[in-house]
Amino acid sequence: MTEDVKDVGGRLSRQEVSDAVGDLGWRYVLGALQTSVPVPTLRWAVDIADRVVEAAGDDADGSLRMDARRDRLVLTLQSSAGTVTAAEVELARRVFTAVRRLGLWPDPGVADPGTRAVQRLEIAIDALDIPRIRPFWKAVLGYADEAGASGPEDPLVDPLDQGPAIWFQQMDAARPQRNRIHLDVSVPHDEAPHRIRAALAAGGVLVSDAHAPSFWVLADAEGNEACVTTWQGRD
């Protein structure tokens, strides 16, 4: 995955970004700034989210993502191009100030045995022919090209930022002795037929529908499997 940091008229190094936000409770992780604000209830998380948006102002829509939970508000800052710029660093400072005024402290959870640290997840898929299998994974996951990277071997990302990014690693030789990856893709029951059709049209194959509508087993052209699953057929 491409991990980039940019500034107008130049480039901020990863070290510069980390140094700029480290004391503010943010961490630079895989091309984004992240932190978490511990809260006692979901209502608190939503109230704090409102204050954070107010502090971010017009810049919120282009850079800020929030995940409100009953025990924390997870904040992510990243430009629309999938990078961190000086604008995101400045937003981190403004958000920090707004949260501190509420008597709270942005906390990435580092070295805290009771709280998992903020993190971002990628999945790597080993492949002999990346251009051949990439369309399948784009279709079966409902993913999109990474910003500025739409080539036949480039990574894929969740356009809603709910799932892990996918990148492809070139293999020199086949490994027929084991499956290299398996994913369960849980979707609404009425989305499953559309997703399956898209995956098959993108070069995938149906391995088994014996347990449908609970799940269908699909595979890409090299045998890497993904199950499209629903809630149906499980009672």
PDB file of C-alpha atoms in Angstrom:
ATOM      1  CA  MET A   1       0.000   0.000   0.000  1.00  0.00           C
ATOM      2  CA  THR A   2       1.178   3.502  -0.762  1.00  0.00           C
ATOM      3  CA  GLU A   3       1.724   5.557   2.367  1.00  0.00           C
ATOM      4  CA  ASP A   4       2.231   9.226   1.602  1.00  0.00           C
ATOM      5  CA  VAL A   5       2.604  12.535   3.401  1.00  0.00           C
ATOM      6  CA  LYS A   6       2.412  15.787   1.448  1.00  0.00           C
ATOM      7  CA  ASP A   7       2.578  19.490   2.070  1.00  0.00           C
ATOM      8  CA  VAL A   8       1.877  22.373  -0.251  1.00  0.00           C
ATOM      9  CA  GLY A   9       5.115  23.130  -2.071  1.00  0.00           C
ATOM     10  CA  GLY A  10       6.939  20.142  -0.577  1.00  0.00           C
ATOM     11  CA  ARG A  11       6.694  16.900   1.317  1.00  0.00           C
ATOM     12  CA  LEU A  12       6.410  16.278   5.029  1.00  0.00           C
ATOM     13  CA  SER A  13       8.339  13.237   6.160  1.00  0.00           C
ATOM     14  CA  ARG A  14       6.678  10.595   8.259  1.00  0.00           C
ATOM     15  CA  GLN A  15       8.922  11.612  11.122  1.00  0.00           C
ATOM     16  CA  GLU A  16       7.805  15.231  10.819  1.00  0.00           C
ATOM     17  CA  VAL A  17       4.154  14.248  10.908  1.00  0.00           C
ATOM     18  CA  SER A  18       4.676  11.939  13.869  1.00  0.00           C
ATOM     19  CA  ASP A  19       6.598  14.576  15.784  1.00  0.00           C
ATOM     20  CA  ALA A  20       3.961  17.213  15.046  1.00  0.00           C
ATOM     21  CA  VAL A  21       1.055  15.232  16.498  1.00  0.00           C
ATOM     22  CA  GLY A  22       2.609  12.801  18.981  1.00  0.00           C
ATOM     23  CA  ASP A  23       2.142  15.003  22.033  1.00  0.00           C
ATOM     24  CA  LEU A  24      -1.468  15.646  21.003  1.00  0.00           C
ATOM     25  CA  GLY A  25      -2.515  12.029  21.411  1.00  0.00           C
ATOM     26  CA  TRP A  26      -2.581  11.262  17.675  1.00  0.00           C
ATOM     27  CA  ARG A  27      -0.575   8.604  15.866  1.00  0.00           C
ATOM     28  CA  TYR A  28       0.441   8.378  12.216  1.00  0.00           C
ATOM     29  CA  VAL A  29      -0.622   4.951  10.983  1.00  0.00           C
ATOM     30  CA  LEU A  30      -0.532   3.763   7.371  1.00  0.00           C
ATOM     31  CA  GLY A  31      -1.093   7.087   5.674  1.00  0.00           C
ATOM     32  CA  ALA A  32      -3.528   8.514   8.222  1.00  0.00           C
ATOM     33  CA  LEU A  33      -3.664  10.179  11.637  1.00  0.00           C
ATOM     34  CA  GLN A  34      -5.656   8.329  14.273  1.00  0.00           C
ATOM     35  CA  THR A  35      -6.624   8.688  17.898  1.00  0.00           C
ATOM     36  CA  SER A  36      -9.339   7.565  20.276  1.00  0.00           C
ATOM     37  CA  VAL A  37     -11.272   9.515  22.916  1.00  0.00           C
ATOM     38  CA  PRO A  38     -12.454   7.310  25.825  1.00  0.00           C
ATOM     39  CA  VAL A  39     -16.070   8.006  26.863  1.00  0.00           C
ATOM     40  CA  PRO A  40     -18.531   6.440  29.325  1.00  0.00           C
ATOM     41  CA  THR A  41     -21.538   6.236  26.982  1.00  0.00           C
ATOM     42  CA  LEU A  42     -22.498   6.348  23.325  1.00  0.00           C
ATOM     43  CA  ARG A  43     -24.340   9.632  23.913  1.00  0.00           C
ATOM     44  CA  TRP A  44     -21.076  11.167  25.123  1.00  0.00           C
ATOM     45  CA  ALA A  45     -19.325   9.892  22.013  1.00  0.00           C
ATOM     46  CA  VAL A  46     -21.942  11.498  19.773  1.00  0.00           C
ATOM     47  CA  ASP A  47     -21.828  14.789  21.703  1.00  0.00           C
ATOM     48  CA  ILE A  48     -18.037  14.903  21.421  1.00  0.00           C
ATOM     49  CA  ALA A  49     -18.276  14.086  17.719  1.00  0.00           C
ATOM     50  CA  ASP A  50     -20.469  17.149  17.286  1.00  0.00           C
ATOM     51  CA  ARG A  51     -17.873  19.334  19.026  1.00  0.00           C
ATOM     52  CA  VAL A  52     -15.095  17.842  16.913  1.00  0.00           C
ATOM     53  CA  VAL A  53     -16.961  18.619  13.694  1.00  0.00           C
ATOM     54  CA  GLU A  54     -17.528  22.173  14.893  1.00  0.00           C
ATOM     55  CA  ALA A  55     -13.803  22.560  15.588  1.00  0.00           C
ATOM     56  CA  ALA A  56     -12.882  21.109  12.192  1.00  0.00           C
ATOM     57  CA  GLY A  57     -15.271  23.453  10.398  1.00  0.00           C
ATOM     58  CA  ASP A  58     -15.458  23.279   6.623  1.00  0.00           C
ATOM     59  CA  ASP A  59     -12.391  21.003   6.557  1.00  0.00           C
ATOM     60  CA  ALA A  60     -14.252  18.146   8.250  1.00  0.00           C
ATOM     61  CA  ASP A  61     -15.893  16.742   5.117  1.00  0.00           C
ATOM     62  CA  GLY A  62     -12.615  16.414   3.250  1.00  0.00           C
ATOM     63  CA  SER A  63     -10.424  14.912   5.960  1.00  0.00           C
ATOM     64  CA  LEU A  64     -12.250  13.660   9.044  1.00  0.00           C
ATOM     65  CA  ARG A  65     -13.823  10.271   9.723  1.00  0.00           C
ATOM     66  CA  MET A  66     -15.348   9.227  13.044  1.00  0.00           C
ATOM     67  CA  ASP A  67     -16.465   5.947  14.580  1.00  0.00           C
ATOM     68  CA  ALA A  68     -18.656   6.500  17.647  1.00  0.00           C
ATOM     69  CA  ARG A  69     -18.842   3.596  20.113  1.00  0.00           C
ATOM     70  CA  ARG A  70     -20.269   3.214  23.624  1.00  0.00           C
ATOM     71  CA  ASP A  71     -16.796   3.435  25.155  1.00  0.00           C
ATOM     72  CA  ARG A  72     -14.817   5.567  22.691  1.00  0.00           C
ATOM     73  CA  LEU A  73     -14.840   7.882  19.718  1.00  0.00           C
ATOM     74  CA  VAL A  74     -12.260   6.826  17.145  1.00  0.00           C
ATOM     75  CA  LEU A  75     -11.016   9.680  14.955  1.00  0.00           C
ATOM     76  CA  THR A  76      -9.164   9.430  11.653  1.00  0.00           C
ATOM     77  CA  LEU A  77      -7.688  12.246   9.600  1.00  0.00           C
ATOM     78  CA  GLN A  78      -6.702  11.677   5.976  1.00  0.00           C
ATOM     79  CA  SER A  79      -6.977  13.763   2.830  1.00  0.00           C
ATOM     80  CA  SER A  80      -9.296  12.776  -0.005  1.00  0.00           C
ATOM     81  CA  ALA A  81      -6.191  11.674  -1.912  1.00  0.00           C
ATOM     82  CA  GLY A  82      -5.400   9.101   0.776  1.00  0.00           C
ATOM     83  CA  THR A  83      -2.492  11.077   2.236  1.00  0.00           C
ATOM     84  CA  VAL A  84      -1.655  13.223   5.235  1.00  0.00           C
ATOM     85  CA  THR A  85      -0.932  16.875   4.478  1.00  0.00           C
ATOM     86  CA  ALA A  86      -0.172  19.924   6.598  1.00  0.00           C
ATOM     87  CA  ALA A  87      -3.940  20.532   6.636  1.00  0.00           C
ATOM     88  CA  GLU A  88      -4.558  17.262   8.492  1.00  0.00           C
ATOM     89  CA  VAL A  89      -1.793  18.074  10.964  1.00  0.00           C
ATOM     90  CA  GLU A  90      -3.445  21.427  11.670  1.00  0.00           C
ATOM     91  CA  LEU A  91      -6.819  19.713  12.050  1.00  0.00           C
ATOM     92  CA  ALA A  92      -5.283  17.341  14.583  1.00  0.00           C
ATOM     93  CA  ARG A  93      -4.216  20.333  16.671  1.00  0.00           C
ATOM     94  CA  ARG A  94      -7.683  21.912  16.481  1.00  0.00           C
ATOM     95  CA  VAL A  95      -9.423  18.685  17.418  1.00  0.00           C
ATOM     96  CA  PHE A  96      -7.024  18.167  20.320  1.00  0.00           C
ATOM     97  CA  THR A  97      -7.848  21.628  21.663  1.00  0.00           C
ATOM     98  CA  ALA A  98     -11.589  21.032  21.351  1.00  0.00           C
ATOM     99  CA  VAL A  99     -11.396  17.684  23.165  1.00  0.00           C
ATOM    100  CA  ARG A 100      -9.230  19.083  25.973  1.00  0.00           C
ATOM    101  CA  ARG A 101     -11.743  21.882  26.552  1.00  0.00           C
ATOM    102  CA  LEU A 102     -14.242  19.143  27.389  1.00  0.00           C
ATOM    103  CA  GLY A 103     -11.914  17.753  30.030  1.00  0.00           C
ATOM    104  CA  LEU A 104     -10.978  14.732  27.930  1.00  0.00           C
ATOM    105  CA  TRP A 105      -7.730  13.574  26.358  1.00  0.00           C
ATOM    106  CA  PRO A 106      -7.192  11.994  22.931  1.00  0.00           C
ATOM    107  CA  ASP A 107      -5.595   8.617  23.626  1.00  0.00           C
ATOM    108  CA  PRO A 108      -4.215   6.230  20.969  1.00  0.00           C
ATOM    109  CA  GLY A 109      -4.159   3.438  23.563  1.00  0.00           C
ATOM    110  CA  VAL A 110      -0.454   2.706  23.121  1.00  0.00           C
ATOM    111  CA  ALA A 111       1.004   0.306  25.719  1.00  0.00           C
ATOM    112  CA  ASP A 112      -2.338   0.151  27.552  1.00  0.00           C
ATOM    113  CA  PRO A 113      -3.101  -3.512  28.353  1.00  0.00           C
ATOM    114  CA  GLY A 114      -6.780  -2.706  28.863  1.00  0.00           C
ATOM    115  CA  THR A 115      -7.336  -0.940  25.527  1.00  0.00           C
ATOM    116  CA  ARG A 116      -6.336  -1.957  22.026  1.00  0.00           C
ATOM    117  CA  ALA A 117      -4.266   0.691  20.296  1.00  0.00           C
ATOM    118  CA  VAL A 118      -5.657   2.419  17.212  1.00  0.00           C
ATOM    119  CA  GLN A 119      -4.783   0.484  14.086  1.00  0.00           C
ATOM    120  CA  ARG A 120      -5.506   0.053  10.375  1.00  0.00           C
ATOM    121  CA  LEU A 121      -5.675  -3.273   8.627  1.00  0.00           C
ATOM    122  CA  GLU A 122      -4.505  -4.516   5.244  1.00  0.00           C
ATOM    123  CA  ILE A 123      -4.795  -7.918   3.639  1.00  0.00           C
ATOM    124  CA  ALA A 124      -2.122  -9.140   1.246  1.00  0.00           C
ATOM    125  CA  ILE A 125      -2.961 -11.636  -1.466  1.00  0.00           C
ATOM    126  CA  ASP A 126      -0.126 -13.594  -3.038  1.00  0.00           C
ATOM    127  CA  ALA A 127      -0.707 -14.128  -6.748  1.00  0.00           C
ATOM    128  CA  LEU A 128       1.043 -15.256  -9.921  1.00  0.00           C
ATOM    129  CA  ASP A 129      -1.102 -13.104 -12.228  1.00  0.00           C
ATOM    130  CA  ILE A 130      -2.268 -10.025 -10.313  1.00  0.00           C
ATOM    131  CA  PRO A 131      -4.088  -8.322 -13.224  1.00  0.00           C
ATOM    132  CA  ARG A 132      -6.136 -11.482 -13.695  1.00  0.00           C
ATOM    133  CA  ILE A 133      -7.412 -11.788 -10.119  1.00  0.00           C
ATOM    134  CA  ARG A 134      -7.653  -8.128  -9.082  1.00  0.00           C
ATOM    135  CA  PRO A 135     -11.038  -7.555 -10.825  1.00  0.00           C
ATOM    136  CA  PHE A 136     -12.556 -10.472  -8.885  1.00  0.00           C
ATOM    137  CA  TRP A 137     -11.563  -9.039  -5.501  1.00  0.00           C
ATOM    138  CA  LYS A 138     -12.755  -5.591  -6.498  1.00  0.00           C
ATOM    139  CA  ALA A 139     -16.159  -7.021  -7.407  1.00  0.00           C
ATOM    140  CA  VAL A 140     -16.714  -9.530  -4.604  1.00  0.00           C
ATOM    141  CA  LEU A 141     -15.831  -6.981  -1.909  1.00  0.00           C
ATOM    142  CA  GLY A 142     -17.559  -4.022  -3.537  1.00  0.00           C
ATOM    143  CA  TYR A 143     -14.220  -2.165  -3.342  1.00  0.00           C
ATOM    144  CA  ALA A 144     -12.749   0.689  -5.377  1.00  0.00           C
ATOM    145  CA  ASP A 145      -9.377   1.762  -6.697  1.00  0.00           C
ATOM    146  CA  GLU A 146      -7.119   3.492  -4.206  1.00  0.00           C
ATOM    147  CA  ALA A 147      -6.965   7.247  -4.829  1.00  0.00           C
ATOM    148  CA  GLY A 148      -4.531   7.925  -7.657  1.00  0.00           C
ATOM    149  CA  ALA A 149      -3.800   4.224  -8.168  1.00  0.00           C
ATOM    150  CA  SER A 150      -5.996   2.401 -10.669  1.00  0.00           C
ATOM    151  CA  GLY A 151      -3.443   0.200 -12.405  1.00  0.00           C
ATOM    152  CA  PRO A 152      -3.888  -3.555 -12.911  1.00  0.00           C
ATOM    153  CA  GLU A 153      -1.653  -4.373  -9.927  1.00  0.00           C
ATOM    154  CA  ASP A 154      -2.580  -1.491  -7.586  1.00  0.00           C
ATOM    155  CA  PRO A 155      -4.262  -1.863  -4.167  1.00  0.00           C
ATOM    156  CA  LEU A 156      -7.997  -1.802  -3.532  1.00  0.00           C
ATOM    157  CA  VAL A 157      -9.830   0.031  -0.751  1.00  0.00           C
ATOM    158  CA  ASP A 158     -13.274   0.072   0.835  1.00  0.00           C
ATOM    159  CA  PRO A 159     -14.979   3.280  -0.399  1.00  0.00           C
ATOM    160  CA  LEU A 160     -16.811   3.479   2.967  1.00  0.00           C
ATOM    161  CA  ASP A 161     -13.615   2.785   4.939  1.00  0.00           C
ATOM    162  CA  GLN A 162     -15.280  -0.045   6.853  1.00  0.00           C
ATOM    163  CA  GLY A 163     -13.024  -2.862   5.753  1.00  0.00           C
ATOM    164  CA  PRO A 164      -9.289  -3.472   5.375  1.00  0.00           C
ATOM    165  CA  ALA A 165      -7.367  -2.412   2.301  1.00  0.00           C
ATOM    166  CA  ILE A 166      -6.255  -5.146  -0.091  1.00  0.00           C
ATOM    167  CA  TRP A 167      -2.894  -5.273  -1.803  1.00  0.00           C
ATOM    168  CA  PHE A 168      -1.321  -7.874  -4.039  1.00  0.00           C
ATOM    169  CA  GLN A 169       2.091  -9.484  -3.667  1.00  0.00           C
ATOM    170  CA  GLN A 170       3.767 -11.052  -6.674  1.00  0.00           C
ATOM    171  CA  MET A 171       4.604 -14.752  -6.398  1.00  0.00           C
ATOM    172  CA  ASP A 172       7.410 -16.424  -8.318  1.00  0.00           C
ATOM    173  CA  ALA A 173       5.925 -19.920  -8.142  1.00  0.00           C
ATOM    174  CA  ALA A 174       2.604 -21.529  -7.324  1.00  0.00           C
ATOM    175  CA  ARG A 175       1.873 -22.898  -3.842  1.00  0.00           C
ATOM    176  CA  PRO A 176      -0.735 -25.586  -4.594  1.00  0.00           C
ATOM    177  CA  GLN A 177      -0.221 -27.258  -1.217  1.00  0.00           C
ATOM    178  CA  ARG A 178      -2.327 -24.652   0.630  1.00  0.00           C
ATOM    179  CA  ASN A 179      -4.891 -21.943   0.079  1.00  0.00           C
ATOM    180  CA  ARG A 180      -3.254 -18.537   0.360  1.00  0.00           C
ATOM    181  CA  ILE A 181      -6.269 -16.585   1.642  1.00  0.00           C
ATOM    182  CA  HIS A 182      -9.891 -16.881   2.670  1.00  0.00           C
ATOM    183  CA  LEU A 183     -12.372 -14.106   3.430  1.00  0.00           C
ATOM    184  CA  ASP A 184     -15.954 -14.069   4.666  1.00  0.00           C
ATOM    185  CA  VAL A 185     -17.846 -11.167   3.124  1.00  0.00           C
ATOM    186  CA  SER A 186     -21.053 -10.630   5.113  1.00  0.00           C
ATOM    187  CA  VAL A 187     -23.641  -8.657   3.154  1.00  0.00           C
ATOM    188  CA  PRO A 188     -27.399  -7.898   3.405  1.00  0.00           C
ATOM    189  CA  HIS A 189     -29.434 -10.877   2.234  1.00  0.00           C
ATOM    190  CA  ASP A 190     -30.805  -8.975  -0.772  1.00  0.00           C
ATOM    191  CA  GLU A 191     -27.325  -7.796  -1.783  1.00  0.00           C
ATOM    192  CA  ALA A 192     -25.920 -11.325  -2.027  1.00  0.00           C
ATOM    193  CA  PRO A 193     -27.278 -12.138  -5.538  1.00  0.00           C
ATOM    194  CA  HIS A 194     -25.866  -8.883  -6.962  1.00  0.00           C
ATOM    195  CA  ARG A 195     -22.474  -9.398  -5.334  1.00  0.00           C
ATOM    196  CA  ILE A 196     -22.229 -12.980  -6.545  1.00  0.00           C
ATOM    197  CA  ARG A 197     -23.123 -12.024 -10.107  1.00  0.00           C
ATOM    198  CA  ALA A 198     -20.526  -9.240 -10.078  1.00  0.00           C
ATOM    199  CA  ALA A 199     -17.827 -11.574  -8.761  1.00  0.00           C
ATOM    200  CA  LEU A 200     -18.574 -14.220 -11.381  1.00  0.00           C
ATOM    201  CA  ALA A 201     -18.579 -11.624 -14.144  1.00  0.00           C
ATOM    202  CA  ALA A 202     -15.165 -10.446 -12.937  1.00  0.00           C
ATOM    203  CA  GLY A 203     -13.595 -13.851 -13.519  1.00  0.00           C
ATOM    204  CA  GLY A 204     -14.582 -15.675 -10.349  1.00  0.00           C
ATOM    205  CA  VAL A 205     -16.013 -19.185 -10.070  1.00  0.00           C
ATOM    206  CA  LEU A 206     -18.721 -20.669  -7.845  1.00  0.00           C
ATOM    207  CA  VAL A 207     -17.109 -23.393  -5.735  1.00  0.00           C
ATOM    208  CA  SER A 208     -20.206 -24.374  -3.757  1.00  0.00           C
ATOM    209  CA  ASP A 209     -23.737 -23.208  -3.039  1.00  0.00           C
ATOM    210  CA  ALA A 210     -24.549 -26.205  -0.830  1.00  0.00           C
ATOM    211  CA  HIS A 211     -25.096 -23.988   2.212  1.00  0.00           C
ATOM    212  CA  ALA A 212     -26.891 -21.120   0.473  1.00  0.00           C
ATOM    213  CA  PRO A 213     -28.440 -18.774   1.449  1.00  0.00           C
ATOM    214  CA  SER A 214     -26.247 -18.968   4.558  1.00  0.00           C
ATOM    215  CA  PHE A 215     -23.144 -18.711   2.412  1.00  0.00           C
ATOM    216  CA  TRP A 216     -21.793 -19.263  -1.088  1.00  0.00           C
ATOM    217  CA  VAL A 217     -18.164 -20.256  -1.626  1.00  0.00           C
ATOM    218  CA  LEU A 218     -16.539 -18.353  -4.491  1.00  0.00           C
ATOM    219  CA  ALA A 219     -12.975 -18.282  -5.735  1.00  0.00           C
ATOM    220  CA  ASP A 220     -10.817 -16.154  -7.962  1.00  0.00           C
ATOM    221  CA  ALA A 221      -9.072 -17.537 -11.038  1.00  0.00           C
ATOM    222  CA  GLU A 222      -6.197 -18.870  -8.915  1.00  0.00           C
ATOM    223  CA  GLY A 223      -8.354 -20.605  -6.317  1.00  0.00           C
ATOM    224  CA  ASN A 224      -8.247 -18.018  -3.508  1.00  0.00           C
ATOM    225  CA  GLU A 225     -11.604 -18.275  -1.788  1.00  0.00           C
ATOM    226  CA  ALA A 226     -14.201 -15.844  -0.467  1.00  0.00           C
ATOM    227  CA  CYS A 227     -17.553 -16.685   1.066  1.00  0.00           C
ATOM    228  CA  VAL A 228     -20.461 -14.339   0.496  1.00  0.00           C
ATOM    229  CA  THR A 229     -22.538 -14.795   3.641  1.00  0.00           C
ATOM    230  CA  THR A 230     -25.957 -13.677   4.903  1.00  0.00           C
ATOM    231  CA  TRP A 231     -28.062 -14.182   8.023  1.00  0.00           C
ATOM    232  CA  GLN A 232     -30.483 -16.432   6.188  1.00  0.00           C
ATOM    233  CA  GLY A 233     -30.488 -20.184   6.670  1.00  0.00           C
ATOM    234  CA  ARG A 234     -28.826 -20.094  10.089  1.00  0.00           C
ATOM    235  CA  ASP A 235     -31.748 -20.624  12.505  1.00  0.00           C
TER     236      ASP A 235
END
